[in-house]
Coordinates of C-alpha atoms in Angstrom, one line a residue:
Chain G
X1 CA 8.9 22.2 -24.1
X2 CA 10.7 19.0 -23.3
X3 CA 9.6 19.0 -20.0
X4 CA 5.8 19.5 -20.7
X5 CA 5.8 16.9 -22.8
X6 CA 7.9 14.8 -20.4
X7 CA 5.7 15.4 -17.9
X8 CA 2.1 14.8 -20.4
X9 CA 3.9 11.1 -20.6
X10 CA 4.8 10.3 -17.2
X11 CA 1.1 11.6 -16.3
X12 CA -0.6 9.5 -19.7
X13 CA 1.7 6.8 -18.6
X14 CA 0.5 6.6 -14.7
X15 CA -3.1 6.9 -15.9
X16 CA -2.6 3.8 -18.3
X17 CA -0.5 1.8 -16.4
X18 CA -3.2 1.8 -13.4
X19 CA -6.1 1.6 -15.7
X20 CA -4.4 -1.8 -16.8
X21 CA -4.0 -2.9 -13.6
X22 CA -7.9 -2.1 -12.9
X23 CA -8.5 -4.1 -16.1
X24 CA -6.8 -7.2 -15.5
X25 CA -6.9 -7.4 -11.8
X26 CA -9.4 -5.8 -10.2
X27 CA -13.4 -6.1 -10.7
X28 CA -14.4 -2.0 -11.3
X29 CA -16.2 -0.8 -7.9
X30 CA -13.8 -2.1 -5.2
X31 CA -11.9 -0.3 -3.5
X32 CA -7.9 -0.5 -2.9
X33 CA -5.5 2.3 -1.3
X34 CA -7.1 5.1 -1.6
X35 CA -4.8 8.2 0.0
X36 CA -3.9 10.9 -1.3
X37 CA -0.2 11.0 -3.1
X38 CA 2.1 12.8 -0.6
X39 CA 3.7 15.9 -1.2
X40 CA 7.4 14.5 -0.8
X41 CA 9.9 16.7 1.1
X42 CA 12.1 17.1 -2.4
X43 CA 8.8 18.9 -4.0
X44 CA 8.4 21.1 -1.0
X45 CA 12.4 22.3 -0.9
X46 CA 11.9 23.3 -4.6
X47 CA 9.3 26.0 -2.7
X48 CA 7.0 27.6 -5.2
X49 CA 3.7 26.2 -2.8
X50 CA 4.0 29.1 -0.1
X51 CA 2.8 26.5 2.1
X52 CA 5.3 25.4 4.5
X53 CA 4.0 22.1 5.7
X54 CA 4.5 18.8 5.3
X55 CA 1.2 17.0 4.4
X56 CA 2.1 13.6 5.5
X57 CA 0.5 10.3 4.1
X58 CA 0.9 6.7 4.3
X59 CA 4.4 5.2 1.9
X60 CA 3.7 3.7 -0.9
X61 CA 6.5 2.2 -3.7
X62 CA 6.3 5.2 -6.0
X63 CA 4.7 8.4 -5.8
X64 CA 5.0 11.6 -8.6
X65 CA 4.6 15.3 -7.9
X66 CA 3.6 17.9 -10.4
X67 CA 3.4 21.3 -9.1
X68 CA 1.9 24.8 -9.9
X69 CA 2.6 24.1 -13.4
X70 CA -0.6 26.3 -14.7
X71 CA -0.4 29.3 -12.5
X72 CA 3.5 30.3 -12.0
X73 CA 4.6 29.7 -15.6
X74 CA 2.0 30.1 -17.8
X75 CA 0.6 27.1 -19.5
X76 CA 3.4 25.3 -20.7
X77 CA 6.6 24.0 -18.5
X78 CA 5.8 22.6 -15.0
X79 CA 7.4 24.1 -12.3
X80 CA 7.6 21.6 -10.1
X81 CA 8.1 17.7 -10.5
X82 CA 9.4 15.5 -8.0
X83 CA 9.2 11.9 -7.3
X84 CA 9.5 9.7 -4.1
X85 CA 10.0 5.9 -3.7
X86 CA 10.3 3.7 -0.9
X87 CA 12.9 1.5 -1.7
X88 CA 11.6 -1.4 0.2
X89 CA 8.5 -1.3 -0.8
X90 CA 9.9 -2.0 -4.3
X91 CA 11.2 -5.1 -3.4
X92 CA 8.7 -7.7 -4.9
X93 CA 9.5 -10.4 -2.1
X94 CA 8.9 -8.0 1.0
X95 CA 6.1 -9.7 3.3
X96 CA 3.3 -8.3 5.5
X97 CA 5.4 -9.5 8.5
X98 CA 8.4 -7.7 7.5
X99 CA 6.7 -4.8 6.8
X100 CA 5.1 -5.1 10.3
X101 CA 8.2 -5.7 12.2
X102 CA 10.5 -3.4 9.9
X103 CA 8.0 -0.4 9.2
X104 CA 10.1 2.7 10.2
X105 CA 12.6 1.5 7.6
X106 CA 10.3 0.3 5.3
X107 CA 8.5 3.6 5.1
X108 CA 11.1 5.6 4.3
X109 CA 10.8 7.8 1.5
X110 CA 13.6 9.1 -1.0
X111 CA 12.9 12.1 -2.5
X112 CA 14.3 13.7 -6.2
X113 CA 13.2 16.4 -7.6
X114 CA 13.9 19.7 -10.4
X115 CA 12.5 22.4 -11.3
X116 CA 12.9 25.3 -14.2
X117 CA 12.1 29.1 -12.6
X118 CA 10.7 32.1 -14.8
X119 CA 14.2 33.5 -14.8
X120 CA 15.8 30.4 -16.3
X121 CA 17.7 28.8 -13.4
X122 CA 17.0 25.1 -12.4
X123 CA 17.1 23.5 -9.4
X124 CA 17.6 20.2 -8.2
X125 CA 16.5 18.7 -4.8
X126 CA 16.8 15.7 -3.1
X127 CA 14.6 14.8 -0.1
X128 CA 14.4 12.0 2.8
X129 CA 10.8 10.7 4.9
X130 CA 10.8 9.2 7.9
X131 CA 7.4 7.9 9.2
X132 CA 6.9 8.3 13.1
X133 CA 3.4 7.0 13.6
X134 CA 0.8 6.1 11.3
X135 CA -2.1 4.4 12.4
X136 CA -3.9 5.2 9.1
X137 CA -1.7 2.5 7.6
X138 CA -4.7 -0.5 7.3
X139 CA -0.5 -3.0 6.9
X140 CA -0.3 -2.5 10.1
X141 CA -3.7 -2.1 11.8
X142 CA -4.4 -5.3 14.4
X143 CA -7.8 -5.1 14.6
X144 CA -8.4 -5.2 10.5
X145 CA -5.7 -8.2 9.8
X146 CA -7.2 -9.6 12.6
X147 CA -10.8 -9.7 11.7
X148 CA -9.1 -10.4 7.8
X149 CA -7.4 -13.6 9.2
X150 CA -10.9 -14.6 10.9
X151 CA -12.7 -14.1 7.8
X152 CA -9.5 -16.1 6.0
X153 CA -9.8 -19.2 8.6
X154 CA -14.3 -19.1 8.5
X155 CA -13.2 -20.1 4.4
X156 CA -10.7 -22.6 5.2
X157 CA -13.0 -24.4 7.8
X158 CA -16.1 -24.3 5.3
X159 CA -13.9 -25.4 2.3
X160 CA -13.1 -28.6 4.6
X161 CA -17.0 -29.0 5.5
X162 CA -17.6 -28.3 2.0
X163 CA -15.3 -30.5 -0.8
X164 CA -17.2 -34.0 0.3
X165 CA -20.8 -32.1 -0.1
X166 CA -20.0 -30.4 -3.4
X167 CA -18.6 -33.7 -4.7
X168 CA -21.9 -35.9 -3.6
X169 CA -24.1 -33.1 -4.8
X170 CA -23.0 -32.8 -8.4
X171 CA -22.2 -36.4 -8.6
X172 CA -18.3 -35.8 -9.4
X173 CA -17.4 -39.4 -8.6
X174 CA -13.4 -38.4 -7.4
X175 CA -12.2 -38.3 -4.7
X176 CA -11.1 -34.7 -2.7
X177 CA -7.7 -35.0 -3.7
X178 CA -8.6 -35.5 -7.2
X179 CA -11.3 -32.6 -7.0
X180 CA -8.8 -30.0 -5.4
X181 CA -6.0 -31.0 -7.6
X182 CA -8.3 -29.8 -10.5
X183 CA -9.9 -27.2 -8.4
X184 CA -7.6 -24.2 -9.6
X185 CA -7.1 -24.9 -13.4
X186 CA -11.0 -25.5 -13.6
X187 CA -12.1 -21.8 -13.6
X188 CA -15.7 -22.5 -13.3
X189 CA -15.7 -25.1 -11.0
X190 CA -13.8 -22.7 -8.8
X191 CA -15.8 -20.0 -8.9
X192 CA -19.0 -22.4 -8.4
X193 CA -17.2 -24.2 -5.6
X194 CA -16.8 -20.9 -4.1
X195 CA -20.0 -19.8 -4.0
X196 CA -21.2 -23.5 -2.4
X197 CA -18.9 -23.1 -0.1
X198 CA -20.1 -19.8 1.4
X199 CA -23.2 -21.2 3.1
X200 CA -20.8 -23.1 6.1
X201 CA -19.5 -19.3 6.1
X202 CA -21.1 -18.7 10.0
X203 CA -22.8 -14.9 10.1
X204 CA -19.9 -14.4 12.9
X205 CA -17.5 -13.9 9.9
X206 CA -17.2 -11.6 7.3
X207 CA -18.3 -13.5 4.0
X208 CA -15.4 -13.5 1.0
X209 CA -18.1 -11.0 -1.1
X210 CA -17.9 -8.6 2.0
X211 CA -14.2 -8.2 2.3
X212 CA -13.7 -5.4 -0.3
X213 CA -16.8 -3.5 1.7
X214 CA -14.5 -4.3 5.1
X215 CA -11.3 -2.7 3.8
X216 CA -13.1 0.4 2.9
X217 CA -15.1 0.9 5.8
X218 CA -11.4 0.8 7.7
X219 CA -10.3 3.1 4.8
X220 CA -13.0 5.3 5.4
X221 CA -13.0 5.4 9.3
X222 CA -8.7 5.7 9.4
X223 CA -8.4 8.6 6.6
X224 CA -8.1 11.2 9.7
X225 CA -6.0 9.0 11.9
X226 CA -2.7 10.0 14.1
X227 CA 0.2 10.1 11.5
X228 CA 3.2 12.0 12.3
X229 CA 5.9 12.2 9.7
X230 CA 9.6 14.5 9.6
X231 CA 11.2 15.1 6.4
X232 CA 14.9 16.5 5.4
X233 CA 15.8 17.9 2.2
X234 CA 18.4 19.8 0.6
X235 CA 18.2 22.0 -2.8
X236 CA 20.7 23.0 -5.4
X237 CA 20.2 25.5 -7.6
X238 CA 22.2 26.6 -11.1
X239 CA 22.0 30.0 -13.1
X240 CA 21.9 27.8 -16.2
X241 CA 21.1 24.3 -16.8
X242 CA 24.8 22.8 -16.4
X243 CA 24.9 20.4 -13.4
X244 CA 28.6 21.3 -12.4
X245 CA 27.3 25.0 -11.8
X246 CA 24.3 23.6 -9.5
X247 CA 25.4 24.7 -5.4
X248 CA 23.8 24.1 -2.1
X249 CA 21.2 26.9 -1.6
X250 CA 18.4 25.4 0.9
X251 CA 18.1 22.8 3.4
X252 CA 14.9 22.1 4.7
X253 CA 13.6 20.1 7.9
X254 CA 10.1 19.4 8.3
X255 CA 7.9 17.4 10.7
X256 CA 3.4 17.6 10.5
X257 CA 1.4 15.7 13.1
X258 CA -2.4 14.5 11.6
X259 CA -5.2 14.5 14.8
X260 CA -8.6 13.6 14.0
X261 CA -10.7 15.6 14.9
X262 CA -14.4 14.3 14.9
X263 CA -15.1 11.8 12.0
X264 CA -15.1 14.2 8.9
X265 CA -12.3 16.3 10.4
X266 CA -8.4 17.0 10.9
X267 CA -6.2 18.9 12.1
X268 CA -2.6 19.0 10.7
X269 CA 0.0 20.7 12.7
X270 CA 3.2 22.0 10.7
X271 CA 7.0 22.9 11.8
X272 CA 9.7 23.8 9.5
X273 CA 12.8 25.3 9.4
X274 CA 14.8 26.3 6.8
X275 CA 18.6 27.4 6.0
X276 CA 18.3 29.2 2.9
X277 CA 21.4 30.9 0.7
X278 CA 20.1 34.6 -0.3
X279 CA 23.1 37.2 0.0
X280 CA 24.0 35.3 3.2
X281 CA 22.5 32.2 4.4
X282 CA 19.5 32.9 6.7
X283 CA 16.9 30.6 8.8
X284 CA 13.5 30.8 8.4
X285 CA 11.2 29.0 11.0
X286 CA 7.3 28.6 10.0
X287 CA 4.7 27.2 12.2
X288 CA 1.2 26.3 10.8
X289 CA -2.2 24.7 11.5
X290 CA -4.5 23.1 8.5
X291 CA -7.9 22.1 9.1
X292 CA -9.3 19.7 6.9
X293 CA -13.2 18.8 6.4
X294 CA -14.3 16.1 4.6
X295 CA -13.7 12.5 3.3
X296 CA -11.0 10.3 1.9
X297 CA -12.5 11.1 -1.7
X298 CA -12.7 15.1 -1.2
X299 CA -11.9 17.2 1.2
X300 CA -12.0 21.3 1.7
X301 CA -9.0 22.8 3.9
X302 CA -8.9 26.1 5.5
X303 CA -4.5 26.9 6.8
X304 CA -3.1 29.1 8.8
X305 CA 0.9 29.6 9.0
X306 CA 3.3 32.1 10.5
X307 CA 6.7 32.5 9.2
X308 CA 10.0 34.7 10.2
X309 CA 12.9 35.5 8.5
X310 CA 15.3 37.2 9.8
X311 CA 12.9 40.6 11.0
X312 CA 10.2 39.8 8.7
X313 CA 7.2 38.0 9.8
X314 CA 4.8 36.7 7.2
X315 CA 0.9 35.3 7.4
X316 CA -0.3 33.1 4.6
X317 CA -4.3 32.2 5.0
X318 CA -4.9 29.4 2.6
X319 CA -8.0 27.4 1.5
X320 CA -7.9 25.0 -1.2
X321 CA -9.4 21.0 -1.6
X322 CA -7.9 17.7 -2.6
X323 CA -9.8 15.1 -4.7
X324 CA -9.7 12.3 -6.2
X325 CA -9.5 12.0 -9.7
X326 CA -9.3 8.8 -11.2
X327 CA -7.3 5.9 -10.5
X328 CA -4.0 6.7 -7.9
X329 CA -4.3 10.3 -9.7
X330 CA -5.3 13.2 -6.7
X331 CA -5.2 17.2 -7.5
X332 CA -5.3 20.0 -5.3
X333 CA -6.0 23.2 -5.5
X334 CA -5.5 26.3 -3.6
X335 CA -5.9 30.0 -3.0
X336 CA -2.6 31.5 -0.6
X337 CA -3.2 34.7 0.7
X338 CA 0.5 36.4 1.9
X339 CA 1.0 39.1 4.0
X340 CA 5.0 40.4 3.9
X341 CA 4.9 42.6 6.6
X342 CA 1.8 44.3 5.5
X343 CA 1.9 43.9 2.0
X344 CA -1.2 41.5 1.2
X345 CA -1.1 39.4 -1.9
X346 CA -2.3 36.2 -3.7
X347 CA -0.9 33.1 -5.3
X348 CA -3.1 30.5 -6.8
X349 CA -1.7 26.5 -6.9
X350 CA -2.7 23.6 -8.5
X351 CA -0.8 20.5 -7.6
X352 CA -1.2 16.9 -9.1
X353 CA 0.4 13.3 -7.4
X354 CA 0.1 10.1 -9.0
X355 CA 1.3 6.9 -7.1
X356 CA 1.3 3.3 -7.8
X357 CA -1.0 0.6 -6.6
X358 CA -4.3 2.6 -6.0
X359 CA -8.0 2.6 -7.4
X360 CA -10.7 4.8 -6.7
X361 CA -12.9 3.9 -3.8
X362 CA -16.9 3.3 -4.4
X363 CA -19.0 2.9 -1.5
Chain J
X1 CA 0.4 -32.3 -7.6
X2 CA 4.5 -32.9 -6.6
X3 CA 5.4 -36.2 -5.4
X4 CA 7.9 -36.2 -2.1
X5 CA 10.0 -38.6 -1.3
X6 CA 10.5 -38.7 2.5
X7 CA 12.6 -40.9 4.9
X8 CA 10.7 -43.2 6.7
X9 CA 13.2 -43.7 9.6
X10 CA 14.6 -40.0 9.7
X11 CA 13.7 -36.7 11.7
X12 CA 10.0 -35.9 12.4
X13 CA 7.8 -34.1 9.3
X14 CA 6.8 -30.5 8.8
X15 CA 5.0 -28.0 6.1
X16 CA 6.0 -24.5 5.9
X17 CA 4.4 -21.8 4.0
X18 CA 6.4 -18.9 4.0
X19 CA 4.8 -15.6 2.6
X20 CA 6.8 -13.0 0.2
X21 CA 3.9 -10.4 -0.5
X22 CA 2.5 -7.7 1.5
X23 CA -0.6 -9.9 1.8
X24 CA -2.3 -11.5 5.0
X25 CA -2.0 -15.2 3.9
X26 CA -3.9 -18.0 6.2
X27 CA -3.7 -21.8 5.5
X28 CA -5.1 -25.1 5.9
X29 CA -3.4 -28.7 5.8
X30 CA -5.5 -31.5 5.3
X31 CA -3.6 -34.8 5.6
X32 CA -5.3 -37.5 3.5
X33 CA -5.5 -40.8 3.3
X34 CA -3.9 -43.1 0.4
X35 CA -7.6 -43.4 -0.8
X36 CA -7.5 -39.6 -1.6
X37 CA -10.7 -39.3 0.7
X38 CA -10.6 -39.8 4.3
X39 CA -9.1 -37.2 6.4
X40 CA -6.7 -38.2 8.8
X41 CA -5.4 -34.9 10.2
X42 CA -6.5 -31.1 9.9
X43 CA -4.3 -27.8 11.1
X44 CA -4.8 -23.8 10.1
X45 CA -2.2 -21.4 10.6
X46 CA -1.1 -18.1 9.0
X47 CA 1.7 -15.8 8.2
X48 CA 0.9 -12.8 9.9
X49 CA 3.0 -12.9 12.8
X50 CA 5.6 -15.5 12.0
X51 CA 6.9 -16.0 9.0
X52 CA 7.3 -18.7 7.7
X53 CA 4.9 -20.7 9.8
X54 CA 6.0 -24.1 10.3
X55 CA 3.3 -27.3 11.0
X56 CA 4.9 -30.2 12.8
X57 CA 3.1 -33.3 12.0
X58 CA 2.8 -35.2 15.1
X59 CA 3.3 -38.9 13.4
X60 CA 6.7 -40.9 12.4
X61 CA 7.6 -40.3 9.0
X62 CA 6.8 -43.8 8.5
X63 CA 3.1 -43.8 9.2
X64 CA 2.7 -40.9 6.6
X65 CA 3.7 -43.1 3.7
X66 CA 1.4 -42.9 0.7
X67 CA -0.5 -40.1 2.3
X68 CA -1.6 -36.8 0.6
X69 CA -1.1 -33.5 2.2
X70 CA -3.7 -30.8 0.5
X71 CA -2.6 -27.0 1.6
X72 CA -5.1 -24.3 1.1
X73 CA -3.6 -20.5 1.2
X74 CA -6.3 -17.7 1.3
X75 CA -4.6 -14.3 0.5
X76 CA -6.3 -10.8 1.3
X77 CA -4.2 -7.5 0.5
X78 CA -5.1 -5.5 2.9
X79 CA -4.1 -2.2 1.4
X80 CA -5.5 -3.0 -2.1
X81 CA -1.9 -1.8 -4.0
X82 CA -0.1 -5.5 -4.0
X83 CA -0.7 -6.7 -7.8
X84 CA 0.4 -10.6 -6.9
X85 CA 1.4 -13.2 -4.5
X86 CA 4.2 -15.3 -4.3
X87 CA 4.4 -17.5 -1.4
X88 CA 6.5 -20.6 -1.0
X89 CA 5.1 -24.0 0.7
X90 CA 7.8 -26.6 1.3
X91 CA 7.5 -29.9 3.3
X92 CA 10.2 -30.9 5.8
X93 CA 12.5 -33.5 7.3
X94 CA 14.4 -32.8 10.1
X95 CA 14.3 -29.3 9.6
X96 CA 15.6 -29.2 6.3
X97 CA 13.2 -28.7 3.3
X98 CA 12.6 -31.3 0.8
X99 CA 12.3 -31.0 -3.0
X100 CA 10.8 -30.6 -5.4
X101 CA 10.2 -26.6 -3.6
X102 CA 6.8 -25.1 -4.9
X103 CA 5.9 -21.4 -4.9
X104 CA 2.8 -20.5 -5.5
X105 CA 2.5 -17.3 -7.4
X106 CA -0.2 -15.4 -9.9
X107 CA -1.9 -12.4 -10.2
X108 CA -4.0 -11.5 -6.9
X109 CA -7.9 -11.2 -7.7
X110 CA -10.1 -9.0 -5.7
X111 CA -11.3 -10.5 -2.4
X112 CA -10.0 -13.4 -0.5
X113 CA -7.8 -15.4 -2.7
X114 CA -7.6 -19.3 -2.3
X115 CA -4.7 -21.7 -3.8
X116 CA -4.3 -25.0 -3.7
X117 CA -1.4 -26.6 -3.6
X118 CA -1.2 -31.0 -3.2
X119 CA 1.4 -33.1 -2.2
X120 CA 1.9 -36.8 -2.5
X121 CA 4.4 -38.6 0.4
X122 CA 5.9 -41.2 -0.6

């Protein structure tokens, strides 16, 4: 029971820290980073998802994955629960041009995760991201930080045309320096001045009102872009809960391509191979196609993957969607259908990620 | 507004503003006047490829004497998940930086951001 209600607080605690942040720093109905939560490669190494690959998404400082915790165990005790942090993305001094120059390193993802099976044994898992290309990253996109450092300089050049007007017009008698040394305790006159100032805005620019609109029409257009990520992780596994009893039983390597394909579509192309421990240790290789239909808010997915193990090939057809919940909070679910060398059946999944710095998108 | 004391017959002027969020940040300096009004010199710049970004200001240190230097920073996160800014603006001599340092820093709003930051040569 611990671990339920470990993970109702991690979940009550994500919701309420970003619910804050809406609160205090955001105006409700703009949009921010609005991707789903990755699936990390700790949470796929744990394996109760029968999927084999990698759905790969843009970094982000901390991300949290709860897995199948309705359907393989009852009601109760998650089954899976993994988190993934990019460590420098945590540090609080880390600039858009670092980022830029530094991004493989800066999107690399570390990976923890456990889990409890029916049978009582727990596993542990530790994973690692690497990010190859991601042009759905709007950090690093040219043209939007180009057309945001436009929009930046149209303000600067009509705050300059606009300080000796606004001061004339509402009779201020001071002079600029005096008015702009004021400028930013004086709440009001801020938030008038900006609005005065928006006229010697030209059309050519995007105004300041229209910049949340500009982020998500790039979110919006990107959310199918080329991404191409490989993840490594390795799995321990213990007949009881003691830690000194836990021994190498998997290792995982992963690598999923994203293509667009139209503007509501995208194909994601899956490898993976795996060394697992079971009597011996044995490889298994899977390759897979998902095809995803939608938006960045909801989309369906239809998946196709082929998988051998030693003589034994295996089919799994799934079909499933990912939404968006609330706030930084996405859930998917999904129907796998497996054939084991002829033996067709079923397993249901529900997975839930919550990550930091995200809010809903409204367009 | 920080008052800077600056060597009149030393190494030639400069203002950087150096960025520490994962936010595109853009600039202006406006050079005033002693009379707080007329503006003698006007430059933009941002952070987005070079950071920090460094403004030489073309004068002797001399001539800038009693002057006011006004920077403006707009900030835009471009990926909506960066709760603050922090950026530093310092004014230099010779390549070397002189006090008092100011950081900016606060809570990031929605949309373009501005700051305002004034400094006083003396």
């Amino acid at each position: 029971m611990k671990k339920y209600y470990l993970t109702i607080i991690l979940v009550v605690f994500f919701a309420f820290s970003l619910k804050a942040q809406d609160s205090t720093k955001f105006v409700a109905g703009w949009a921010n980073l609005d991707f789903s939560i990755p699936e990390s490669p700790a949470f796929k190494v744990l394996g109760t998802d029968p999927s084999n690959i990698l759905k790969p998404s843009s970094a982000r400082a901390i991300a949290l994955s709860v897995g199948n915790y309705l359907f393989t165990s009852g009601t109760a005790i998650p089954k899976n629960l993994a988190v993934e942090i990019s460590p420098l993305l945590l540090n609080g001094n880390c600039s858009l041009t670092d980022y830029y120059n530094h991004r493989f390193l800066y999107r690399i993802g570390l990976s923890f995760g456990t889990n409890v099976s029916s049978s009582g044994s727990y596993s542990t898992a530790e994973g690692l991201r690497f990010t190859i290309i991601d042009k759905t990253d709007l950090r690093t996109n040219d043209a939007f930080i180009a057309q945001v450092v436009d929009a930046e300089h149209a303000v600067l050049l009509a705050e300059k045309t606009a300080i000796p007007l606004y001061i004339k017009k509402k009779n201020l008698n001071i002079t600029p320096i005096q008015f702009l040394t004021n400028l930013d305790a004086d709440t009001v006159l801020k938030k008038d001045f900006n609005a005065f100032l928006t006229q010697f805005i030209p059309n050519s620019s995007v105004k300041p009102a229209g910049m949340e609109n500009l982020r998500n029409q790039y979110r919006e257009k990107l959310w199918n872009a080329t991404i191409w990520q490989a993840g490594i992780a390795a799995l321990q596994t213990s007949k009881d809960s003691l830690v000194k009893n836990l021994s190498l039983s998997k290792v995982g390597l992963w690598s999923s391509a994203g293509l667009p394909l139209g503007k509501k579509g995208q194909l994601l192309l899956g490898l993976n191979y795996s060394l697992a421990d079971s009597v011996k240790w044995n490889s298994t290789y899977s390759l897979g196609a998902r095809w995803y239909y939608g938006n960045n808010e909801i989309k369906a997915y239809l998946q196709g993957e082929y998988n051998h193990l030693v003589n034994q090939n295996n089919f799994t057809t799934s079909f499933g969607c990912e939404f968006n919940i609330s706030n930084g909070i996405w859930g998917q679910v999904t129907l796998n259908l497996v054939d084991k060398n002829g033996k067709l059946s079923y397993q249901p999944g529900l997975n839930i990620g919550l990550g930091t710095g995200e809010k809903k998108s409204k367009l | 507004m920080s008052n800077i004391s600056i060597n009149q017959t030393g190494g030639a002027l400069s203002i950087g503003v150096q960025s520490n969020s994962l936010l595109v940040v853009s600039f202006s300096i406006s050079i005033y006047g002693s009379d707080g009004t007329t503006v003698l010199e006007f430059y933009t710049g941002d952070t987005t490829k070079v950071n920090p970004a460094y403004t030489s200001l073309p004068q002797a240190p001399s001539t800038y004497v009693g002057d006011y230097v006004a920077v403006t920073l707009t900030l835009f996160d471009p990926s909506g998940g960066t709760p603050s800014y922090n950026v530093d603006i310092t004014i230099n001599q010779g390549g070397a930086a002189l006090p008092p340092a100011t950081n900016a820093n606060g809570a990031m709003g929605p949309g373009i951001n501005t700051v305002h930051s004034i400094f006083h040569l003396q």
